[in-house]
Coordinates of C-alpha atoms in Angstrom, one line a residue:
Chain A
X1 CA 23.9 104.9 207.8
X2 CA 26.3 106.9 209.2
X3 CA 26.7 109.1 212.4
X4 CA 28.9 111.1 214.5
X5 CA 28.9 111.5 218.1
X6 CA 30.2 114.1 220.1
X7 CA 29.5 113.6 223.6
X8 CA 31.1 116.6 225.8
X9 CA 28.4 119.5 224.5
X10 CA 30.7 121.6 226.8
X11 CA 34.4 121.7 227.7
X12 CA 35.9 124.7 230.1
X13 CA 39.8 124.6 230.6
X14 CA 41.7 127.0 231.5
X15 CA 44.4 129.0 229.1
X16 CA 47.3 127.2 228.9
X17 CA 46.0 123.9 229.6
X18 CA 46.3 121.0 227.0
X19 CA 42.6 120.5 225.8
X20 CA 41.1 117.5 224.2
X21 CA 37.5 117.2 222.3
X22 CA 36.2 113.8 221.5
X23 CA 34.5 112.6 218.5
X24 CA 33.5 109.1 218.0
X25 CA 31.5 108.2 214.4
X26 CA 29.5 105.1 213.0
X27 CA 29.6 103.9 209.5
X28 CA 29.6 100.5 207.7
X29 CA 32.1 101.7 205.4
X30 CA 35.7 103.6 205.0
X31 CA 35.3 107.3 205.9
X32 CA 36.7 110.2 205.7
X33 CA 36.7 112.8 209.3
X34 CA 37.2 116.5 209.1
X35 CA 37.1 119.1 212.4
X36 CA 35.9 122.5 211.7
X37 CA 35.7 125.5 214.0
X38 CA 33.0 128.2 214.2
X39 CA 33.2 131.6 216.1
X40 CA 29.9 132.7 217.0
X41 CA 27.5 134.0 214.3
X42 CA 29.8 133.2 211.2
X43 CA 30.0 130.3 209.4
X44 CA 32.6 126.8 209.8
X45 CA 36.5 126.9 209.0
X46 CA 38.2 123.5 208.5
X47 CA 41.0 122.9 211.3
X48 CA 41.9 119.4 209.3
X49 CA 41.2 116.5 207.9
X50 CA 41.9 113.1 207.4
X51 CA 41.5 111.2 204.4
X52 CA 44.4 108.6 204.7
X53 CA 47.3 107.8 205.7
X54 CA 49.2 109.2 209.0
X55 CA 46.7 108.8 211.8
X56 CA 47.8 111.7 213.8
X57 CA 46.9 114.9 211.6
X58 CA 48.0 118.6 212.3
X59 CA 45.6 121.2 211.2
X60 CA 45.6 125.3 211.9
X61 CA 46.1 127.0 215.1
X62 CA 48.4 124.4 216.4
X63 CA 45.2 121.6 216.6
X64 CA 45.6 117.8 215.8
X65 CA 43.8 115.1 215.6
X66 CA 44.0 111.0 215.4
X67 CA 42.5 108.4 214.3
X68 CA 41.6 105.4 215.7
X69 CA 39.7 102.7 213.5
X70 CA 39.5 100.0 216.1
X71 CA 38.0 102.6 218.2
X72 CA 36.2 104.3 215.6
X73 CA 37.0 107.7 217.0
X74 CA 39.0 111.2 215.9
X75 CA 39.3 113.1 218.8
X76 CA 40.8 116.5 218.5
X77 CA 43.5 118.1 220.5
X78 CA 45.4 121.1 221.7
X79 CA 48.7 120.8 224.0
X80 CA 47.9 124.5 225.2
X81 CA 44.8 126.4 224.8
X82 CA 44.2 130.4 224.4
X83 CA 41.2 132.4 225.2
X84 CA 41.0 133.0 221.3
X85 CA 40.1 129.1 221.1
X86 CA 37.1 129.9 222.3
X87 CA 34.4 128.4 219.5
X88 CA 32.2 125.8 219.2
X89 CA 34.1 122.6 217.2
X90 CA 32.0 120.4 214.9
X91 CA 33.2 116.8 213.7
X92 CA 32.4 115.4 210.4
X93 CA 32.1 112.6 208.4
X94 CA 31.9 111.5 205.1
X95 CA 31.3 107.9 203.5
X96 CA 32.7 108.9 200.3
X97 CA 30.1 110.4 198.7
X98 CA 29.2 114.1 198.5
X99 CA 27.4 113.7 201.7
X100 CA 28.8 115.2 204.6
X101 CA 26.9 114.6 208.6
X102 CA 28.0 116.8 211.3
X103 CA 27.7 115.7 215.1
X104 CA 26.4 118.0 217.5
X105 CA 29.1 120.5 218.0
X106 CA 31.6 121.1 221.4
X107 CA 31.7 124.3 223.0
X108 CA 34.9 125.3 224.0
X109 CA 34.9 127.6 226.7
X110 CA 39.1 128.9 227.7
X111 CA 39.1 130.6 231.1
X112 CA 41.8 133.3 231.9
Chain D
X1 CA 38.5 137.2 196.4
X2 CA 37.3 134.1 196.1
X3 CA 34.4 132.7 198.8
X4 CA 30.9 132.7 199.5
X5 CA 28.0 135.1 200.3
X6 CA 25.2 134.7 201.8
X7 CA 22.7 137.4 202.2
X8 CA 21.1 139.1 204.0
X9 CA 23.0 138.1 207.5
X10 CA 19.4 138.9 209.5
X11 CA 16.2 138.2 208.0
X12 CA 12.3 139.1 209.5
X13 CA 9.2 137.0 208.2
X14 CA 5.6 136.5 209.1
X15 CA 4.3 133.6 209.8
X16 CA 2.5 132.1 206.3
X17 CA 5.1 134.2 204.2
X18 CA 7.6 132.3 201.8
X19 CA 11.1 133.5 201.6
X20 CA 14.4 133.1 199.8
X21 CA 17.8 133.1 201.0
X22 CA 20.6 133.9 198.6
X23 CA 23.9 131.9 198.2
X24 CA 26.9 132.8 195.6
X25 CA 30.2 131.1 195.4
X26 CA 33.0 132.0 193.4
X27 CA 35.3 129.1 193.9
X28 CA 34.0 126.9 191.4
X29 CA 33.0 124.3 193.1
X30 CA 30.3 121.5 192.1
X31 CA 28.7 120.9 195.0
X32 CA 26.8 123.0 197.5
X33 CA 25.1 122.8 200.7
X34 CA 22.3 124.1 202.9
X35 CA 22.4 123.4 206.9
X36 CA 20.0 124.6 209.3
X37 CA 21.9 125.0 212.7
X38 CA 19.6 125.1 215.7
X39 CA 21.2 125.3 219.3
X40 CA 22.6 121.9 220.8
X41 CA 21.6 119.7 217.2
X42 CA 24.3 120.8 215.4
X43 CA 24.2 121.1 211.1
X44 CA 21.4 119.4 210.0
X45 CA 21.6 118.8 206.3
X46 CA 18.3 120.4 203.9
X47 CA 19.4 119.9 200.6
X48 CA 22.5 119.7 197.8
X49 CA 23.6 119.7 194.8
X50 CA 26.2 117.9 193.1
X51 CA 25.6 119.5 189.7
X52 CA 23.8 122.8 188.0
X53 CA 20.3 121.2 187.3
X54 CA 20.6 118.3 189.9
X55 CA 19.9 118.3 193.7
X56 CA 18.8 115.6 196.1
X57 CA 17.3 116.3 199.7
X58 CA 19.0 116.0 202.7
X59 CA 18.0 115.5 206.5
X60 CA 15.6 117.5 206.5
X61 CA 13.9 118.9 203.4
X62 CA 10.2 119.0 204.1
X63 CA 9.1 122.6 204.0
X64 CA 12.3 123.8 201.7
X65 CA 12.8 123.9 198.3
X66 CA 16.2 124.7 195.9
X67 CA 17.3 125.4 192.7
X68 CA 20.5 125.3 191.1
X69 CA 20.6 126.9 187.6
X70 CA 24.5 128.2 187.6
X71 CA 27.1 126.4 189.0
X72 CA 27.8 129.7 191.3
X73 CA 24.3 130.2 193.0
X74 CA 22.2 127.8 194.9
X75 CA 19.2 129.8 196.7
X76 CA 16.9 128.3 199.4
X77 CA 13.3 129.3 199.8
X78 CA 11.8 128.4 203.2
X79 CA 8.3 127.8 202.6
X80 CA 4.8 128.8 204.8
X81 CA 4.8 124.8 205.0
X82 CA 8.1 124.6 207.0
X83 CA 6.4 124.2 210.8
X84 CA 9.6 125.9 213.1
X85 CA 11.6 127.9 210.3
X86 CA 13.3 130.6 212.9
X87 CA 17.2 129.1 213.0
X88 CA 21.0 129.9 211.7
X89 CA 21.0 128.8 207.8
X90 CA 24.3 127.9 206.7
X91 CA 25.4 127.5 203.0
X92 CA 28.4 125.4 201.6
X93 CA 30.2 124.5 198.8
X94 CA 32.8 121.8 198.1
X95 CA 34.6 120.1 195.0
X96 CA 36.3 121.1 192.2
X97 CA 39.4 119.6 191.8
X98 CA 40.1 115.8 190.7
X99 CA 39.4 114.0 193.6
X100 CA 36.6 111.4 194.8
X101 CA 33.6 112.7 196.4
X102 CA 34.1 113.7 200.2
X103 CA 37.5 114.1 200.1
X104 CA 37.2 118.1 199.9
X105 CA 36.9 120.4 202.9
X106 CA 33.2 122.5 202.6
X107 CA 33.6 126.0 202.5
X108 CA 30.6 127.9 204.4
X109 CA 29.0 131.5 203.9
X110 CA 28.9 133.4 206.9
X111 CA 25.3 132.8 207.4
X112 CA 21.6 133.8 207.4
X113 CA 19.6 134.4 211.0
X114 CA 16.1 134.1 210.4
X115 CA 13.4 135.1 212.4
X116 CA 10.1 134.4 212.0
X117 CA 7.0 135.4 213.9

């Protein structure tokens, strides 16, 4: 079975500052990882996704991600943060069928 | 425009009362989704559908029940059985273009808060 693991439930940083959220996932087969972003009280927006190929993926709002296989992880970043980052960041994961399992989520918390 | 709706956004039960919460999508997608979100557990996964007439249970599907008859509408009904059903139900939909499953980005409603006491 699969799982996803995201350990920081809460990250402050302050605006400006590079930012990084980390996801680690489980699965005894090839996956495919997707970050999304929710803004509180309304529903998930994909910031990327990774299917194949390049392990370092560039999504919306200036985020990216890599992937690591040895390390079994996807962590997301941000070079420099605004207070409009402010959300909570789910990681995904999907083992190739139309199942998808979210971790926990990671509030982001951007201080002026 | 194409998306989803989910309505109503707040919802207000008693205790022992059944009720339904509606999800549309336009996108023509196969598949949709239904997540409870409680605070600090993330989406939990209640049911989907990969099909009109097919669905499968997710996570956590005791207490919930589905039905997919169109391809655009997939509403939830949250039974008197379900033991904690005040949470943040999210709907979803995914698919329809050519490639394998879990390839495609989900797509989510804004959401249903619902309350019950």
């Amino acid at each position: 079975a699969q799982s996803v693991t995201q350990l920081d439930s809460q990250v402050p940083v302050f605006e400006e500052a590079p930012v990084e959220l980390r996801c680690n996932y489980s699965s005894s087969v090839s996956v495919y990882l997707f970050w999304y972003v929710q803004y509180p009280n309304q529903g998930l927006q994909l910031l990327l996704k990774y299917l194949s190929g390049s392990t370092l993926v560039k999504g919306i709002n200036g985020f990216e991600a890599e992937f690591n296989k040895s390390q079994t992880s996807f962590h997301l970043r941000k070079p420099s943060v605004h207070i409009s980052d402010t959300a909570e960041y789910f990681c995904a994961v999907s083992d190739r069928t139309y199942k998808y399992i979210f971790g926990t989520g990671t509030r982001l918390k951007v201080l002026a | 425009d194409g998306g989803i709706t989910q309505s109503p956004k707040y919802l207000f039960r008693k205790e022992g009362q059944n009720v339904t919460l509606s999800c549309e999508q336009n996108l023509n997608h196969d598949a949709m989704y239904w997540y409870r979100q409680d605070p600090g557990q993330g989406l939990r996964l209640i049911y989907y559908s990969q099909i009109v007439n097919d669905f499968q249970k997710g996570d956590i599907a005791e207490g919930y029940s589905v039905s997919r008859e169109k391809k655009e509408s997939f509403p939830l009904t949250v039974t008197s059985a379900q033991k904690n059903p005040t949470a943040f139900y999210l709907c979803a939909s995914s698919g329809g273009g050519q490639g394998p499953p879990g390839t495609y980005e989900q797509y989510f409603g804004p959401g249903t808060r619902l309350t019950v006491t």
